[in-house]
């Protein structure tokens, strides 16, 4: 209402909406959002030793790839 009244006092034609530069706002993100990764490995007795080392190797490979893609 205030802007409409000021425009009327200046003799300007009324507008349906008054948008000025001070009304515009923008927000820039400082950094990308992170990702949470959870690894679950069965460590029970039925899990053979070589299968456990294979699972650990796969987890380490996935972590290495995620760090590589994160830094790009």
mmCIF file of N, CA and C in Angstrom:
data_model
loop_
_atom_site.group_PDB
_atom_site.id
_atom_site.type_symbol
_atom_site.label_atom_id
_atom_site.label_comp_id
_atom_site.label_asym_id
_atom_site.label_seq_id
_atom_site.Cartn_x
_atom_site.Cartn_y
_atom_site.Cartn_z
ATOM 1 N N UNK A 1 0.815 -1.197 0.000
ATOM 2 C CA UNK A 1 0.000 0.000 0.000
ATOM 3 C C UNK A 1 0.852 1.251 0.000
ATOM 4 N N UNK A 2 1.957 1.238 0.714
ATOM 5 C CA UNK A 2 2.813 2.403 0.813
ATOM 6 C C UNK A 2 3.374 2.781 -0.558
ATOM 7 N N UNK A 3 3.845 1.827 -1.303
ATOM 8 C CA UNK A 3 4.387 2.121 -2.630
ATOM 9 C C UNK A 3 3.292 2.627 -3.562
ATOM 10 N N UNK A 4 2.124 2.065 -3.458
ATOM 11 C CA UNK A 4 1.015 2.516 -4.288
ATOM 12 C C UNK A 4 0.676 3.969 -3.971
ATOM 13 N N UNK A 5 0.674 4.305 -2.699
ATOM 14 C CA UNK A 5 0.392 5.680 -2.280
ATOM 15 C C UNK A 5 1.481 6.632 -2.750
ATOM 16 N N UNK A 6 2.753 6.222 -2.634
ATOM 17 C CA UNK A 6 3.852 7.070 -3.099
ATOM 18 C C UNK A 6 3.773 7.302 -4.604
ATOM 19 N N UNK A 7 3.420 6.271 -5.367
ATOM 20 C CA UNK A 7 3.277 6.414 -6.814
ATOM 21 C C UNK A 7 2.120 7.350 -7.144
ATOM 22 N N UNK A 8 1.040 7.267 -6.408
ATOM 23 C CA UNK A 8 -0.107 8.148 -6.642
ATOM 24 C C UNK A 8 0.274 9.597 -6.377
ATOM 25 N N UNK A 9 1.060 9.832 -5.310
ATOM 26 C CA UNK A 9 1.489 11.189 -4.984
ATOM 27 C C UNK A 9 2.425 11.761 -6.054
ATOM 28 N N UNK A 10 3.209 10.894 -6.698
ATOM 29 C CA UNK A 10 4.102 11.330 -7.774
ATOM 30 C C UNK A 10 3.359 11.511 -9.084
ATOM 31 N N UNK A 11 2.090 11.144 -9.121
ATOM 32 C CA UNK A 11 1.281 11.297 -10.328
ATOM 33 C C UNK A 11 1.451 10.169 -11.317
ATOM 34 N N UNK A 12 2.010 9.044 -10.878
ATOM 35 C CA UNK A 12 2.200 7.891 -11.774
ATOM 36 C C UNK A 12 0.920 7.077 -11.851
ATOM 37 N N UNK A 13 0.755 6.377 -12.959
ATOM 38 C CA UNK A 13 -0.408 5.511 -13.130
ATOM 39 C C UNK A 13 -0.299 4.335 -12.166
ATOM 40 N N UNK A 14 -1.398 3.894 -11.572
ATOM 41 C CA UNK A 14 -1.339 2.758 -10.639
ATOM 42 C C UNK A 14 -0.988 1.460 -11.364
ATOM 43 N N UNK A 15 -0.215 0.628 -10.687
ATOM 44 C CA UNK A 15 0.172 -0.677 -11.222
ATOM 45 C C UNK A 15 -0.443 -1.752 -10.336
ATOM 46 N N UNK A 16 -0.709 -2.936 -10.897
ATOM 47 C CA UNK A 16 -1.304 -3.990 -10.066
ATOM 48 C C UNK A 16 -0.346 -4.518 -8.996
ATOM 49 N N UNK A 17 0.960 -4.550 -9.312
ATOM 50 C CA UNK A 17 1.958 -5.064 -8.366
ATOM 51 C C UNK A 17 3.197 -4.180 -8.458
ATOM 52 N N UNK A 18 3.765 -3.865 -7.324
ATOM 53 C CA UNK A 18 4.990 -3.067 -7.274
ATOM 54 C C UNK A 18 6.117 -3.956 -6.757
ATOM 55 N N UNK A 19 7.088 -4.226 -7.618
ATOM 56 C CA UNK A 19 8.252 -5.031 -7.241
ATOM 57 C C UNK A 19 9.484 -4.174 -7.506
ATOM 58 N N UNK A 20 10.283 -3.972 -6.476
ATOM 59 C CA UNK A 20 11.492 -3.174 -6.608
ATOM 60 C C UNK A 20 12.721 -4.037 -6.371
ATOM 61 N N UNK A 21 13.878 -3.475 -6.647
ATOM 62 C CA UNK A 21 15.127 -4.232 -6.526
ATOM 63 C C UNK A 21 15.337 -4.748 -5.104
ATOM 64 N N UNK A 22 14.953 -3.983 -4.092
ATOM 65 C CA UNK A 22 15.143 -4.423 -2.707
ATOM 66 C C UNK A 22 14.269 -5.628 -2.368
ATOM 67 N N UNK A 23 13.262 -5.891 -3.193
ATOM 68 C CA UNK A 23 12.397 -7.054 -2.968
ATOM 69 C C UNK A 23 13.043 -8.350 -3.442
ATOM 70 N N UNK A 24 14.037 -8.234 -4.314
ATOM 71 C CA UNK A 24 14.674 -9.419 -4.872
ATOM 72 C C UNK A 24 15.751 -9.932 -3.930
ATOM 73 N N UNK A 25 15.749 -11.235 -3.712
ATOM 74 C CA UNK A 25 16.756 -11.865 -2.857
ATOM 75 C C UNK A 25 17.214 -13.161 -3.524
ATOM 76 N N UNK A 26 18.458 -13.483 -3.307
ATOM 77 C CA UNK A 26 18.963 -14.758 -3.818
ATOM 78 C C UNK A 26 19.883 -15.352 -2.770
ATOM 79 N N UNK A 27 19.962 -16.657 -2.794
ATOM 80 C CA UNK A 27 20.818 -17.359 -1.848
ATOM 81 C C UNK A 27 21.704 -18.306 -2.631
ATOM 82 N N UNK A 28 22.975 -18.228 -2.378
ATOM 83 C CA UNK A 28 23.923 -19.133 -3.027
ATOM 84 C C UNK A 28 24.399 -20.134 -1.999
ATOM 85 N N UNK A 29 24.398 -21.376 -2.408
ATOM 86 C CA UNK A 29 24.835 -22.423 -1.503
ATOM 87 C C UNK A 29 26.363 -22.387 -1.403
ATOM 88 N N UNK A 30 26.843 -22.497 -0.194
ATOM 89 C CA UNK A 30 28.289 -22.442 0.033
ATOM 90 C C UNK A 30 28.981 -23.721 -0.434
ATOM 91 N N UNK A 31 28.313 -24.844 -0.281
ATOM 92 C CA UNK A 31 28.910 -26.111 -0.691
ATOM 93 C C UNK A 31 27.795 -27.107 -0.970
ATOM 94 N N UNK A 32 28.174 -28.186 -1.612
ATOM 95 C CA UNK A 32 27.204 -29.238 -1.905
ATOM 96 C C UNK A 32 26.816 -29.961 -0.622
ATOM 97 N N UNK A 33 25.633 -30.481 -0.632
ATOM 98 C CA UNK A 33 25.193 -31.279 0.514
ATOM 99 C C UNK A 33 25.959 -32.599 0.522
ATOM 100 N N UNK A 34 26.297 -33.083 1.678
ATOM 101 C CA UNK A 34 27.046 -34.328 1.800
ATOM 102 C C UNK A 34 26.150 -35.545 1.621
ATOM 103 N N UNK A 35 26.758 -36.668 1.553
ATOM 104 C CA UNK A 35 26.040 -37.929 1.423
ATOM 105 C C UNK A 35 26.462 -38.848 2.563
ATOM 106 N N UNK A 36 25.501 -39.542 3.092
ATOM 107 C CA UNK A 36 25.774 -40.499 4.156
ATOM 108 C C UNK A 36 25.778 -41.898 3.563
ATOM 109 N N UNK A 37 26.858 -42.620 3.794
ATOM 110 C CA UNK A 37 26.977 -43.989 3.292
ATOM 111 C C UNK A 37 27.208 -44.896 4.488
ATOM 112 N N UNK A 38 26.398 -45.939 4.592
ATOM 113 C CA UNK A 38 26.518 -46.895 5.686
ATOM 114 C C UNK A 38 26.791 -48.275 5.086
ATOM 115 N N UNK A 39 27.837 -48.921 5.558
ATOM 116 C CA UNK A 39 28.171 -50.264 5.113
ATOM 117 C C UNK A 39 27.819 -51.244 6.220
ATOM 118 N N UNK A 40 27.119 -52.280 5.858
ATOM 119 C CA UNK A 40 26.758 -53.328 6.814
ATOM 120 C C UNK A 40 27.357 -54.635 6.293
ATOM 121 N N UNK A 41 28.162 -55.273 7.129
ATOM 122 C CA UNK A 41 28.826 -56.515 6.730
ATOM 123 C C UNK A 41 28.519 -57.577 7.768
ATOM 124 N N UNK A 42 28.155 -58.750 7.298
ATOM 125 C CA UNK A 42 27.881 -59.891 8.175
ATOM 126 C C UNK A 42 29.220 -60.450 8.661
ATOM 127 N N UNK A 43 29.463 -60.356 9.955
ATOM 128 C CA UNK A 43 30.723 -60.844 10.519
ATOM 129 C C UNK A 43 30.511 -62.092 11.368
ATOM 130 N N UNK A 44 29.433 -62.810 11.100
ATOM 131 C CA UNK A 44 29.155 -64.008 11.889
ATOM 132 C C UNK A 44 30.114 -65.138 11.504
ATOM 133 N N UNK A 45 30.066 -66.216 12.246
ATOM 134 C CA UNK A 45 30.967 -67.356 12.029
ATOM 135 C C UNK A 45 30.809 -67.991 10.666
ATOM 136 N N UNK A 46 29.612 -67.868 10.075
ATOM 137 C CA UNK A 46 29.403 -68.495 8.768
ATOM 138 C C UNK A 46 30.089 -67.716 7.647
ATOM 139 N N UNK A 47 30.520 -66.521 7.950
ATOM 140 C CA UNK A 47 31.204 -65.701 6.949
ATOM 141 C C UNK A 47 32.663 -66.119 6.925
ATOM 142 N N UNK A 48 33.064 -66.778 5.881
ATOM 143 C CA UNK A 48 34.441 -67.285 5.778
ATOM 144 C C UNK A 48 35.432 -66.121 5.731
ATOM 145 N N UNK A 49 36.661 -66.387 6.156
ATOM 146 C CA UNK A 49 37.688 -65.340 6.243
ATOM 147 C C UNK A 49 37.946 -64.684 4.893
ATOM 148 N N UNK A 50 38.029 -65.469 3.826
ATOM 149 C CA UNK A 50 38.305 -64.876 2.510
ATOM 150 C C UNK A 50 37.119 -64.038 2.017
ATOM 151 N N UNK A 51 35.894 -64.421 2.387
ATOM 152 C CA UNK A 51 34.729 -63.625 2.002
ATOM 153 C C UNK A 51 34.715 -62.299 2.762
ATOM 154 N N UNK A 52 35.193 -62.314 4.012
ATOM 155 C CA UNK A 52 35.263 -61.077 4.793
ATOM 156 C C UNK A 52 36.272 -60.120 4.163
ATOM 157 N N UNK A 53 37.430 -60.648 3.730
ATOM 158 C CA UNK A 53 38.426 -59.777 3.102
ATOM 159 C C UNK A 53 37.910 -59.236 1.766
ATOM 160 N N UNK A 54 37.117 -60.023 1.047
ATOM 161 C CA UNK A 54 36.515 -59.538 -0.203
ATOM 162 C C UNK A 54 35.541 -58.392 0.079
ATOM 163 N N UNK A 55 34.754 -58.542 1.137
ATOM 164 C CA UNK A 55 33.811 -57.485 1.503
ATOM 165 C C UNK A 55 34.557 -56.212 1.909
ATOM 166 N N UNK A 56 35.639 -56.357 2.666
ATOM 167 C CA UNK A 56 36.439 -55.190 3.072
ATOM 168 C C UNK A 56 37.050 -54.513 1.852
ATOM 169 N N UNK A 57 37.536 -55.301 0.917
ATOM 170 C CA UNK A 57 38.114 -54.736 -0.312
ATOM 171 C C UNK A 57 37.082 -53.950 -1.111
ATOM 172 N N UNK A 58 35.864 -54.504 -1.191
ATOM 173 C CA UNK A 58 34.804 -53.813 -1.927
ATOM 174 C C UNK A 58 34.444 -52.492 -1.251
ATOM 175 N N UNK A 59 34.379 -52.489 0.072
ATOM 176 C CA UNK A 59 34.074 -51.266 0.817
ATOM 177 C C UNK A 59 35.169 -50.231 0.593
ATOM 178 N N UNK A 60 36.415 -50.641 0.653
ATOM 179 C CA UNK A 60 37.522 -49.711 0.454
ATOM 180 C C UNK A 60 37.509 -49.135 -0.958
ATOM 181 N N UNK A 61 37.160 -49.951 -1.951
ATOM 182 C CA UNK A 61 37.080 -49.484 -3.333
ATOM 183 C C UNK A 61 35.958 -48.453 -3.488
ATOM 184 N N UNK A 62 34.807 -48.725 -2.884
ATOM 185 C CA UNK A 62 33.689 -47.779 -2.944
ATOM 186 C C UNK A 62 34.035 -46.455 -2.260
ATOM 187 N N UNK A 63 34.705 -46.536 -1.133
ATOM 188 C CA UNK A 63 35.125 -45.310 -0.445
ATOM 189 C C UNK A 63 36.102 -44.499 -1.293
ATOM 190 N N UNK A 64 37.055 -45.172 -1.912
ATOM 191 C CA UNK A 64 38.037 -44.484 -2.742
ATOM 192 C C UNK A 64 37.340 -43.799 -3.919
ATOM 193 N N UNK A 65 36.389 -44.473 -4.551
ATOM 194 C CA UNK A 65 35.647 -43.883 -5.671
ATOM 195 C C UNK A 65 34.811 -42.687 -5.212
ATOM 196 N N UNK A 66 34.223 -42.780 -4.031
ATOM 197 C CA UNK A 66 33.398 -41.670 -3.554
ATOM 198 C C UNK A 66 34.254 -40.441 -3.254
ATOM 199 N N UNK A 67 35.457 -40.628 -2.719
ATOM 200 C CA UNK A 67 36.352 -39.496 -2.475
ATOM 201 C C UNK A 67 36.810 -38.871 -3.787
ATOM 202 N N UNK A 68 37.071 -39.700 -4.792
ATOM 203 C CA UNK A 68 37.492 -39.199 -6.089
ATOM 204 C C UNK A 68 36.397 -38.359 -6.732
ATOM 205 N N UNK A 69 35.165 -38.850 -6.726
ATOM 206 C CA UNK A 69 34.060 -38.105 -7.340
ATOM 207 C C UNK A 69 33.698 -36.875 -6.513
ATOM 208 N N UNK A 70 33.924 -36.895 -5.205
ATOM 209 C CA UNK A 70 33.628 -35.751 -4.346
ATOM 210 C C UNK A 70 34.542 -34.584 -4.669
ATOM 211 N N UNK A 71 35.797 -34.869 -4.974
ATOM 212 C CA UNK A 71 36.777 -33.818 -5.201
ATOM 213 C C UNK A 71 36.669 -33.195 -6.589
ATOM 214 N N UNK A 72 35.856 -33.744 -7.461
ATOM 215 C CA UNK A 72 35.736 -33.200 -8.818
ATOM 216 C C UNK A 72 34.722 -32.100 -8.891
#
